[in-house]
Coordinates of C-alpha atoms in Angstrom, one line a residue:
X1 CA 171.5 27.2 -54.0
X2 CA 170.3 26.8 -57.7
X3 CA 166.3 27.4 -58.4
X4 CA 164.8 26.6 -61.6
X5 CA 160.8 27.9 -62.7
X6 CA 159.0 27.4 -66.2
X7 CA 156.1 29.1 -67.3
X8 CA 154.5 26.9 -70.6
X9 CA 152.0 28.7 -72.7
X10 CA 149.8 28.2 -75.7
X11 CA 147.3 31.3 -76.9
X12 CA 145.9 32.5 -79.9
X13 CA 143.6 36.2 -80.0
X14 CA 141.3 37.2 -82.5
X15 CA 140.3 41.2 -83.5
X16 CA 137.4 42.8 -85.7
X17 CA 136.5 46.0 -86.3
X18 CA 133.8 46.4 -88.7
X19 CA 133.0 50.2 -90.3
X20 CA 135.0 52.2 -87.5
X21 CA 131.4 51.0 -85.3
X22 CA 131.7 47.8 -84.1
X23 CA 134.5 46.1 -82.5
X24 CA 135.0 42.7 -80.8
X25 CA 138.1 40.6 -79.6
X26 CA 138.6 37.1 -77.9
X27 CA 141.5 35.1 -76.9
X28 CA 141.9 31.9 -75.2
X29 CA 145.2 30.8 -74.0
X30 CA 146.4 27.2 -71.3
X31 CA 149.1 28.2 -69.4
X32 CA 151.3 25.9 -67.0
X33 CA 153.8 26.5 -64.1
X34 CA 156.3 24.7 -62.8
X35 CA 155.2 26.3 -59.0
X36 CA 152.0 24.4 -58.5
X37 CA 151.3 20.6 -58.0
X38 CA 151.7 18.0 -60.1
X39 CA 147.8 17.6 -60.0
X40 CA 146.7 21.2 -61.2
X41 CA 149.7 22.7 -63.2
X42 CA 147.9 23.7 -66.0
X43 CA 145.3 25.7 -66.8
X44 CA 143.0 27.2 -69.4
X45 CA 141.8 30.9 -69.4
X46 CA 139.6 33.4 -71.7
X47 CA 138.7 36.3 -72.5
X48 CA 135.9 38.3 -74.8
X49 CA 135.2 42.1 -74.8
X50 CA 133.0 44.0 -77.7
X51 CA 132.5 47.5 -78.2
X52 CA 130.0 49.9 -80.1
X53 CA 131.2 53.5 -80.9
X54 CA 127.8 55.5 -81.0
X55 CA 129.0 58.2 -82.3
X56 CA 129.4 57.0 -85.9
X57 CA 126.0 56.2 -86.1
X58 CA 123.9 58.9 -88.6
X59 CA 120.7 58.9 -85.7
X60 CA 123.7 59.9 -83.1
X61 CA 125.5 62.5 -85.5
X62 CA 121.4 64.5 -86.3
X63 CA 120.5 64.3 -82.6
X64 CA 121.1 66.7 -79.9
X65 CA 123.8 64.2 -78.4
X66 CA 125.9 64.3 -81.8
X67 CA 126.6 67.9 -81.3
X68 CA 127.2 67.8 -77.9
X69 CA 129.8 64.2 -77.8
X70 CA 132.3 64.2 -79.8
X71 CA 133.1 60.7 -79.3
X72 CA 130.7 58.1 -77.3
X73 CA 131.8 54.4 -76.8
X74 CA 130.0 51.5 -74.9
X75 CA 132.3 48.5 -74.0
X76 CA 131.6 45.6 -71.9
X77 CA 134.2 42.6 -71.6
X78 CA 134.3 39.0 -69.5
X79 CA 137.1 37.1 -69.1
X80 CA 139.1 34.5 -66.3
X81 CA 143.0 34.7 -65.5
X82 CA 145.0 32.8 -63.9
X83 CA 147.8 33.8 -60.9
X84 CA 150.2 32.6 -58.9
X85 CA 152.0 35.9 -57.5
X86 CA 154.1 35.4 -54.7
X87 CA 154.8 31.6 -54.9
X88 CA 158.3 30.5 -54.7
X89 CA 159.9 27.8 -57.4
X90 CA 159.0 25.1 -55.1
X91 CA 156.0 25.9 -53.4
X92 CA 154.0 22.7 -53.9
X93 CA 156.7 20.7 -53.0
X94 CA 158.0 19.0 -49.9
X95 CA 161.8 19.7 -49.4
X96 CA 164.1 18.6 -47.1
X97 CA 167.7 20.6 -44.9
X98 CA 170.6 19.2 -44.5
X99 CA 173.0 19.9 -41.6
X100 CA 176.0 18.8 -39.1
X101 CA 175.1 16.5 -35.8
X102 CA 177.7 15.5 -34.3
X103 CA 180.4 16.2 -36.9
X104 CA 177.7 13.6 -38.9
X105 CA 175.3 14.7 -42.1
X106 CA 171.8 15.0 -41.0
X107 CA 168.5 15.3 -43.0
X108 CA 165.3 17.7 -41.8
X109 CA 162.0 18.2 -43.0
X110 CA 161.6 21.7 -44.1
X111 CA 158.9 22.5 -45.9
X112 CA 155.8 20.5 -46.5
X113 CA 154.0 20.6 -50.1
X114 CA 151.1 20.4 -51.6
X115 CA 150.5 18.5 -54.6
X116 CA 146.8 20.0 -55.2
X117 CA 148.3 23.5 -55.6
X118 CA 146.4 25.1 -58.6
X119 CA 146.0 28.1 -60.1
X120 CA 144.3 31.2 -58.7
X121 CA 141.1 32.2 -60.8
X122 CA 140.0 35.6 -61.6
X123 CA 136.8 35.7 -63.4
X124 CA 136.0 39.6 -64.4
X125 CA 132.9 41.3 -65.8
X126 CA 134.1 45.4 -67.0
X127 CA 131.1 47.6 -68.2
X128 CA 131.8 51.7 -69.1
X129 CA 132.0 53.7 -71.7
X130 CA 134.1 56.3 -73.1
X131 CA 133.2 59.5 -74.6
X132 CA 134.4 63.4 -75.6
X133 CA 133.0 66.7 -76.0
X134 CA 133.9 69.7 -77.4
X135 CA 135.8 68.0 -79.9
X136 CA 137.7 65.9 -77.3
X137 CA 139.1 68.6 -75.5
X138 CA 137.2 67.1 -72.4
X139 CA 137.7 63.2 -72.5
X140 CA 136.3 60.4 -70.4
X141 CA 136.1 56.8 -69.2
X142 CA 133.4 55.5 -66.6
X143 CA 133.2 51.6 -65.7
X144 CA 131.6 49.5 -63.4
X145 CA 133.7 46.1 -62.5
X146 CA 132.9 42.7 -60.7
X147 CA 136.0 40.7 -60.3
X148 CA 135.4 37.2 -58.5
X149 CA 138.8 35.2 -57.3
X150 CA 138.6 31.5 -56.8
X151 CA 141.3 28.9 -55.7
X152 CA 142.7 31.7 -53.0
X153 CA 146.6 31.2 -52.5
X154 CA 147.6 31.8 -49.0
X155 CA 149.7 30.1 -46.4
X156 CA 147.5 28.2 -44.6
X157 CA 148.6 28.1 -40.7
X158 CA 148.7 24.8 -39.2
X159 CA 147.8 23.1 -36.1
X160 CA 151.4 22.3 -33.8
X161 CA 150.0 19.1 -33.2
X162 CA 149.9 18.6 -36.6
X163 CA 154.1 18.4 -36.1
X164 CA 155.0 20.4 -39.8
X165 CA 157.3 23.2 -40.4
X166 CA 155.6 25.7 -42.3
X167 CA 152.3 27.0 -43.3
X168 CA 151.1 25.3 -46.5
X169 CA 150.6 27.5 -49.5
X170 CA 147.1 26.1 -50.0
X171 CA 143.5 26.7 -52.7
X172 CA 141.4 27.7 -49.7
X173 CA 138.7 30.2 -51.0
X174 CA 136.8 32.7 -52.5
X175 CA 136.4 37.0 -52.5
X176 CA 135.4 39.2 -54.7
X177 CA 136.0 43.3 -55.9
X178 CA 133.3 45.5 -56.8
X179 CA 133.5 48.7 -57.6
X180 CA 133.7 51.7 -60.3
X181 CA 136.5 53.7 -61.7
X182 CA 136.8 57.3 -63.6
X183 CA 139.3 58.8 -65.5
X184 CA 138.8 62.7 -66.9
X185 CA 141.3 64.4 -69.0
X186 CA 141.4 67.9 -70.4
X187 CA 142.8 70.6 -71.8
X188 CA 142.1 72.9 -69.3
X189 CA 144.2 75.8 -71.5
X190 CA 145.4 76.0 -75.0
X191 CA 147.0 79.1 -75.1
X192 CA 149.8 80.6 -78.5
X193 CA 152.5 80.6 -75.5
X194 CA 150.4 78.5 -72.3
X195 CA 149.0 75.3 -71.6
X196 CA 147.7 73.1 -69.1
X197 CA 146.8 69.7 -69.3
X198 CA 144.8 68.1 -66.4
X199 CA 143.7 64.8 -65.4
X200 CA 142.3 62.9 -62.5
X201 CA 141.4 59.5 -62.0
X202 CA 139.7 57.8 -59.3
X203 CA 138.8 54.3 -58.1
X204 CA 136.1 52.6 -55.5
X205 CA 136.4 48.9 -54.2
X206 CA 134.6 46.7 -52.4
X207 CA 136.4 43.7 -50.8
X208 CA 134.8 40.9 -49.6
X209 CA 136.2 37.2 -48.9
X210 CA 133.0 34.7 -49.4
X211 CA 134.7 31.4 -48.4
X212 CA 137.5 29.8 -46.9
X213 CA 138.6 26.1 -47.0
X214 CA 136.1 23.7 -45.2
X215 CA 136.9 23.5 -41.6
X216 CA 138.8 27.0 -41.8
X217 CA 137.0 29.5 -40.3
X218 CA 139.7 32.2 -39.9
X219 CA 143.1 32.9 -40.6
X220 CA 145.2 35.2 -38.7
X221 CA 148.5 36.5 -39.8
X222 CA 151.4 37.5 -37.6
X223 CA 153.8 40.4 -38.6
X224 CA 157.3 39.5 -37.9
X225 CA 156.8 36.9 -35.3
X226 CA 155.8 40.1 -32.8
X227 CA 152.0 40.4 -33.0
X228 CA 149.1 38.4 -34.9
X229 CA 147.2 41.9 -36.0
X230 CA 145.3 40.8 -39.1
X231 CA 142.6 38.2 -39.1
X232 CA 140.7 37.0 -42.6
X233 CA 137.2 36.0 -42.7
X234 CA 134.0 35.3 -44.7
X235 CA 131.8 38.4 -44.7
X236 CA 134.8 40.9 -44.4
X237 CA 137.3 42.4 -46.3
X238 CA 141.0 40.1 -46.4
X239 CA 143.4 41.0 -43.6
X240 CA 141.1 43.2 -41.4
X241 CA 142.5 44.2 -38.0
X242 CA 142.2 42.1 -34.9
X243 CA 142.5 43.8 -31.6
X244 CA 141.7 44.3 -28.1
X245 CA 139.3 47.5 -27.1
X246 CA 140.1 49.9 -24.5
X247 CA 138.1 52.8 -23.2
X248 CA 140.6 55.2 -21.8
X249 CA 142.4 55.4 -18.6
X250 CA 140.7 55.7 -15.4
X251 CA 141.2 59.5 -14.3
X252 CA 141.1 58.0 -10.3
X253 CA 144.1 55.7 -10.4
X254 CA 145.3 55.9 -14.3
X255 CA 145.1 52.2 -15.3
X256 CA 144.0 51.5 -18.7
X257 CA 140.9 50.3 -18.8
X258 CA 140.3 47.3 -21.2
X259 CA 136.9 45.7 -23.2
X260 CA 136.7 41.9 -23.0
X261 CA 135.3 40.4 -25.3
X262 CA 131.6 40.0 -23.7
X263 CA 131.8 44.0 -24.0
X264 CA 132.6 44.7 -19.7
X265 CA 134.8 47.2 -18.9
X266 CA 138.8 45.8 -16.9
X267 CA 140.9 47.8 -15.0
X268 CA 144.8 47.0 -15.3
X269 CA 147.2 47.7 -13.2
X270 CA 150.7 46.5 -14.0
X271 CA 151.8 46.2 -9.9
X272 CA 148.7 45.4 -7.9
X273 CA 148.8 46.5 -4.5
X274 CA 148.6 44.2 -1.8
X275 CA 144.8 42.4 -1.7
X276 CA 144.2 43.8 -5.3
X277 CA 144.3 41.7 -8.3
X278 CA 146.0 43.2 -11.7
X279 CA 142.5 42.3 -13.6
X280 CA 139.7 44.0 -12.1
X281 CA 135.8 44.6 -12.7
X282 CA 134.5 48.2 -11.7
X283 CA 133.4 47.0 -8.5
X284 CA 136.5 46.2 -7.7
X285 CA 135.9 42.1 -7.8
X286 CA 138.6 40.4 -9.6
X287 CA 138.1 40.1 -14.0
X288 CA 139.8 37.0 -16.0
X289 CA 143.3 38.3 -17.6
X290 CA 142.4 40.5 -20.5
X291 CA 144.1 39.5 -23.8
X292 CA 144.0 38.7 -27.9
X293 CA 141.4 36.1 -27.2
X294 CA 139.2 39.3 -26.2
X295 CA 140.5 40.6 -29.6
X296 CA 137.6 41.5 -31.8
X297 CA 137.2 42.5 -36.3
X298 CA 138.0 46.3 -36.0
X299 CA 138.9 48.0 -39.0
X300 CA 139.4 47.8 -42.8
X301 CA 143.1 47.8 -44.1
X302 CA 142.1 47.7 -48.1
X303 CA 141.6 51.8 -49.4
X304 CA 138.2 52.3 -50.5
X305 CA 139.2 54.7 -52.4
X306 CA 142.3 55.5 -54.6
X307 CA 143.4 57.4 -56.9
X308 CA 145.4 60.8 -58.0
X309 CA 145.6 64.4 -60.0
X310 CA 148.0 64.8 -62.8
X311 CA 149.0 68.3 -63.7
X312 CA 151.3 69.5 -66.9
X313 CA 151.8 73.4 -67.4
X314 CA 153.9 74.0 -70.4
X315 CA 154.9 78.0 -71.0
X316 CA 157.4 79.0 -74.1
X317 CA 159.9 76.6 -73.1
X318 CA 159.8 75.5 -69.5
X319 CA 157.2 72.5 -68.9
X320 CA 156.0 72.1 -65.0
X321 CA 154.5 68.2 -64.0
X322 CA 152.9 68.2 -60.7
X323 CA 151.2 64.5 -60.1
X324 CA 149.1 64.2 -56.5
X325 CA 147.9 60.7 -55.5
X326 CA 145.6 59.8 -52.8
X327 CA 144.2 56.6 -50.4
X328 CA 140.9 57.2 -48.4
X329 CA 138.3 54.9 -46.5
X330 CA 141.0 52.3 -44.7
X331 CA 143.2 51.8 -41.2
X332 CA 146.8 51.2 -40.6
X333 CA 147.9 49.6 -37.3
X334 CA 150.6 51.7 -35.8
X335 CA 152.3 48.8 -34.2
X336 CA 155.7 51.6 -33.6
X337 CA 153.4 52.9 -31.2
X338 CA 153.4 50.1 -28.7
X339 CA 157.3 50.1 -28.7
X340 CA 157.4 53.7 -28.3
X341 CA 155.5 53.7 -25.3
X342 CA 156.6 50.7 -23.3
X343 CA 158.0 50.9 -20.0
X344 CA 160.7 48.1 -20.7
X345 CA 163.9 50.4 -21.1
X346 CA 162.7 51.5 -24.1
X347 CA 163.1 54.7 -26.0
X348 CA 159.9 56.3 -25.4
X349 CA 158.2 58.9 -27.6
X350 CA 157.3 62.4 -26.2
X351 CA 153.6 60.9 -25.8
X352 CA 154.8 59.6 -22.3
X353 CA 154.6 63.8 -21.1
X354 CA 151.0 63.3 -21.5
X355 CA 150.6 60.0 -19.0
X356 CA 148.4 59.9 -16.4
X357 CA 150.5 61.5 -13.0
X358 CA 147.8 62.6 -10.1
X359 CA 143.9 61.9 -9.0
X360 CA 142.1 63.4 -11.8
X361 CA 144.4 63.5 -14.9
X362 CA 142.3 63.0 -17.8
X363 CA 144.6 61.6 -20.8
X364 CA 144.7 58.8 -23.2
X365 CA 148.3 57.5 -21.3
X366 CA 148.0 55.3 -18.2
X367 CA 150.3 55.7 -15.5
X368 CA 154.0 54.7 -15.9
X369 CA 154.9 51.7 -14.4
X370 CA 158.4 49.9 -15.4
X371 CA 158.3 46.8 -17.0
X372 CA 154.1 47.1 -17.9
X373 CA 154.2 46.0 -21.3
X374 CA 150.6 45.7 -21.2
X375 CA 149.0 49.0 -21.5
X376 CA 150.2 50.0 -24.2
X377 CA 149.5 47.1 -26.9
X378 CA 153.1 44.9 -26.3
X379 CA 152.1 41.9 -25.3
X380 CA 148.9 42.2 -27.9
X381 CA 147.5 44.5 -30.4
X382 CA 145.0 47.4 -28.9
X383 CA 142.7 49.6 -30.7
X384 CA 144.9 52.4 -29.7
X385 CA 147.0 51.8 -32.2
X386 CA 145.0 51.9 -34.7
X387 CA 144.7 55.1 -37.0
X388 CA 142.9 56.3 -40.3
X389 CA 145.2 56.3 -43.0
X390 CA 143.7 58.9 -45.4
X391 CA 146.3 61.1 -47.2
X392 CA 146.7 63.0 -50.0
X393 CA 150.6 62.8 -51.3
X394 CA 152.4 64.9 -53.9
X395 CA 153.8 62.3 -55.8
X396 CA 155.9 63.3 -57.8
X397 CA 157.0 67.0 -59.5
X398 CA 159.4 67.7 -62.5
X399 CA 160.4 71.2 -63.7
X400 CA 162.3 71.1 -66.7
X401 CA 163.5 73.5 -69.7
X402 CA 163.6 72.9 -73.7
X403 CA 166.4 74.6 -75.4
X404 CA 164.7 76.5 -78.3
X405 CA 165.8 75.2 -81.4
X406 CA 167.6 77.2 -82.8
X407 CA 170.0 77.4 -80.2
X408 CA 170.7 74.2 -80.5
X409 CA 171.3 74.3 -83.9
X410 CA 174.2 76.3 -83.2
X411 CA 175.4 73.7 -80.3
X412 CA 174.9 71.0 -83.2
X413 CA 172.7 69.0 -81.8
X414 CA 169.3 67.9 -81.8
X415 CA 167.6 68.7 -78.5
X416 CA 168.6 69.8 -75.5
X417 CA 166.5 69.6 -71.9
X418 CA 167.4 70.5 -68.8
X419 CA 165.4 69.4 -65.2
X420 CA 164.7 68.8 -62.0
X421 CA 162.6 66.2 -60.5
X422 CA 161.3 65.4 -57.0
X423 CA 159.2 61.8 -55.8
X424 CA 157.9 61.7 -52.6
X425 CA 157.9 65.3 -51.5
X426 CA 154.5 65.8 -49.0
X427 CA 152.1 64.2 -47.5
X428 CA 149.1 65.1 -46.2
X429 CA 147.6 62.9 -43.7
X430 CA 146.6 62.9 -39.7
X431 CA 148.6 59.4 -39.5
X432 CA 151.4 59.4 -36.8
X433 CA 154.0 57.5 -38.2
X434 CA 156.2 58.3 -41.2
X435 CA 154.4 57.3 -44.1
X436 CA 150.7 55.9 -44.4
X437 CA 151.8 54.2 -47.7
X438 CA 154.0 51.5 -46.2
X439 CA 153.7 47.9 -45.5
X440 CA 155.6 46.1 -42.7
X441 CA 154.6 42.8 -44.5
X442 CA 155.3 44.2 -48.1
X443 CA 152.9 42.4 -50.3
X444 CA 151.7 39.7 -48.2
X445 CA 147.7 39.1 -49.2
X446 CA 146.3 38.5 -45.6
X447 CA 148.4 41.2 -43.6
X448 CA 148.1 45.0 -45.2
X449 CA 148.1 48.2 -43.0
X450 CA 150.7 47.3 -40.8
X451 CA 153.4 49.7 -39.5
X452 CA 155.6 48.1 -37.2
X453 CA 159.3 49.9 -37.4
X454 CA 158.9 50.4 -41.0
X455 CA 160.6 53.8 -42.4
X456 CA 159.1 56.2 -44.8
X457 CA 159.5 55.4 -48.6
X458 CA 162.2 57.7 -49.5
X459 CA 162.2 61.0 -50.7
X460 CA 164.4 61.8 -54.0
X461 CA 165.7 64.8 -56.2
X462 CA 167.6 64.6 -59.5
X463 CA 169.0 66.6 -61.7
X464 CA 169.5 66.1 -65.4
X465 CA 170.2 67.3 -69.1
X466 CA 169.3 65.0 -71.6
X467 CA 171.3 65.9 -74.8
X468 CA 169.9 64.6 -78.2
X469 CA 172.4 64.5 -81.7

């Protein structure tokens, strides 16, 4: 196969800086892509963002705040963009297979298009300001941001009825981002023969989706064809979880008690015995079949928080880089779980020593029962297997060593450094599976904070000498 795309752009920017005090930029630039429809492949975006560094001001440097800043900036900026991450070369387009029948060449539809598939907007309004003291030693950068997205790519599910192939990559809504960010750096140590140099920056986000298309008034996602665990709606954050409540097992019998969705309590029991129904009320009378249409909006999969803690100690010549990262305020579904503890032949996790075995057994496994691929969240996504997904990672950590110069000299060459490096090397996190940071749907929009069979990101260490002549 042979693909083709073409990205078409015209822009022009425009910069002033008047007296080392005022500053103020534009630019305004049409782009078009060859992805989207023949109706919207163009579009035009902007952009405007002034700035005022106090500091140089004479009232600043004579007042009580010139001696303590030594540097004080206020920036603002407003601007749109335009994306279209993620869509492939033919997106808007209807295409067509081709194939063998009966030793004969064949023709199938397989992919309908869209020929009103536009550019996604972002329209962005950026307030902070940046500032020093002790003659910069201690830097700074505070902002508040507001970033509204209209024309909403995703693959729009449709109806079977409706006969297509795919889901149709489709303009269908609205959401927005709100939230702050900081970033402090200093130098924490300035020593003849020892430094350290120490930042940390840090990010809050709101995520809200404001509008769908009209007649859409949810979109759930599946994750490899196994489970449809993330739902996106108006008033919530995109690609929340969707699942099915429990409360516990029952400590008499050790079925798994279920929530339907108008909030009563179902007992389950894989192998009814005779006169009993599998579904069944407290009272023992028989309950409708419990299932993902009992499914309700359960957690947030977008971090509220982000960010990390950059370390560099330098001493004569050895240098030390330690850099910690971090996610906080968001849920992963751990859909490993549910394979790890079905009763289908499966290999089963050492959870399964904890199940439910005699009159009285309080635990959060039911009894075992082979073939019950219900209890567990198989057949549909449970709250079970849902977990926070805070953690705290060292990221990364180099250790390396500078050959003084004048040994080099002698070696005839330049520089000379020797190191060692490691990504990936902890975590710190009360989530079950391998790594909190992974995605079984990599960078699909509508389906984060899924972990269905997905391994860690991997762990690495190299060794190197960089030479310089």
């Amino acid at each position: 196969g042979i693909s083709d795309n073409y990205l078409y752009s015209e822009f022009a920017s425009a910069n002033y800086n008047f007296d080392r005090k005022y500053f103020i930029a534009a630019n305004i630039r049409r782009d078009g892509a060859s992805q989207l429809g023949a109706n919207s492949k163009f579009g035009t975006f902007y952009g405007i963002s002034g700035g005022w560094e106090i500091s140089e001001e004479d009232f600043w440097k004579q007042s009580f705040f010139g001696k303590t800043f030594s540097s004080f900036k206020i920036r603002g900026s407003y601007g749109k963009v335009g994306n279209i991450s993620g869509l492939g070369n033919y997106a808007s387009l209807s295409q067509f297979t081709s194939g063998l029948y009966g030793g004969a060449g064949t023709v199938a539809f397989a992919q309908a298009g869209n020929n009103n598939l536009g550019w996604e907007t972002s329209t962005k309004t950026d307030f902070g300001v940046n500032f020093g003291v002790l003659n910069n030693r201690i830097t700074a950068e505070l902002a508040y941001y507001k970033n509204n997205v209209n024309g909403l790519i995703l693959n729009v599910p449709q109806p079977p009825s409706a006969g297509l192939p795919n889901a149709i990559a489709t303009n269908i809504g609205s959401l927005y981002n709100e939230g702050f960010e900081y970033l402090i750096s200093a130098d924490v140590v300035r020593g003849k023969n020892f430094t350290w140099r120490a930042s940390i920056n840090g990010a809050y986000n709101h995520n809200e989706v404001t509008s769908l298309a009209p007649g859409i008034t949810q979109i759930l996602t599946a994750t490899s064809g196994l489970e449809s665990v993330n739902i996106t709606r108006p008033g919530y954050s995109i690609g929340q979880l969707f699942v099915t409540r429990t409360a516990g097992v029952d400590p008499a019998t050790g079925r798994r008690i279920f929530v339907n969705g108008a909030g009563r309590q179902v007992f389950f029991q894989h192998v009814a015995p005779a006169g009993q129904a599998r579904f069944m009320f407290a009272d023992g009378t028989t309950a409708p079949a419990v299932g993902s249409q009992d499914a309700v909006v359960y957690g947030n999969t977008i971090p509220r928080w982000t960010g990390g803690f950059d370390n560099t100690f330098r001493y004569k010549q050895f240098e030390l880089n330690v850099l910690f990262t971090y996610q906080l305020g968001y849920n992963i579904y751990f859909g490993s779980n549910a394979g790890l503890r079905d009763q289908r032949f499966w290999n089963n996790s050492t959870d399964v020593l904890a199940r439910w075995q005699k009159a009285g057994d309080v635990t959060e496994i039911p009894r075992l029962i082979f073939g019950d691929n219900i209890s567990n969240g198989s057949s549909f996504p449970l709250d079970v297997n849902v977990f926070n997904g805070n953690f705290l990672k060292l990221r990364g950590m180099t250790f390396a060593y500078n050959l003084p110069a004048k040994y080099a000299d002698k070696l005839k060459i330049s520089t000379a450094r020797f190191y060692v490096a490691g990504n990936n090397l902890a975590i710190f996190s009360k989530y079950p599976g391998p790594d909190p940071e992974v995605s079984s749907n990599g960078n699909t929009p509508g389906a984060p904070g899924v972990d269905r069979n997905t391994i860690a990101n991997a762990r690495s260490i190299t060794v190197g000498l960089n030479i310089g002549f």
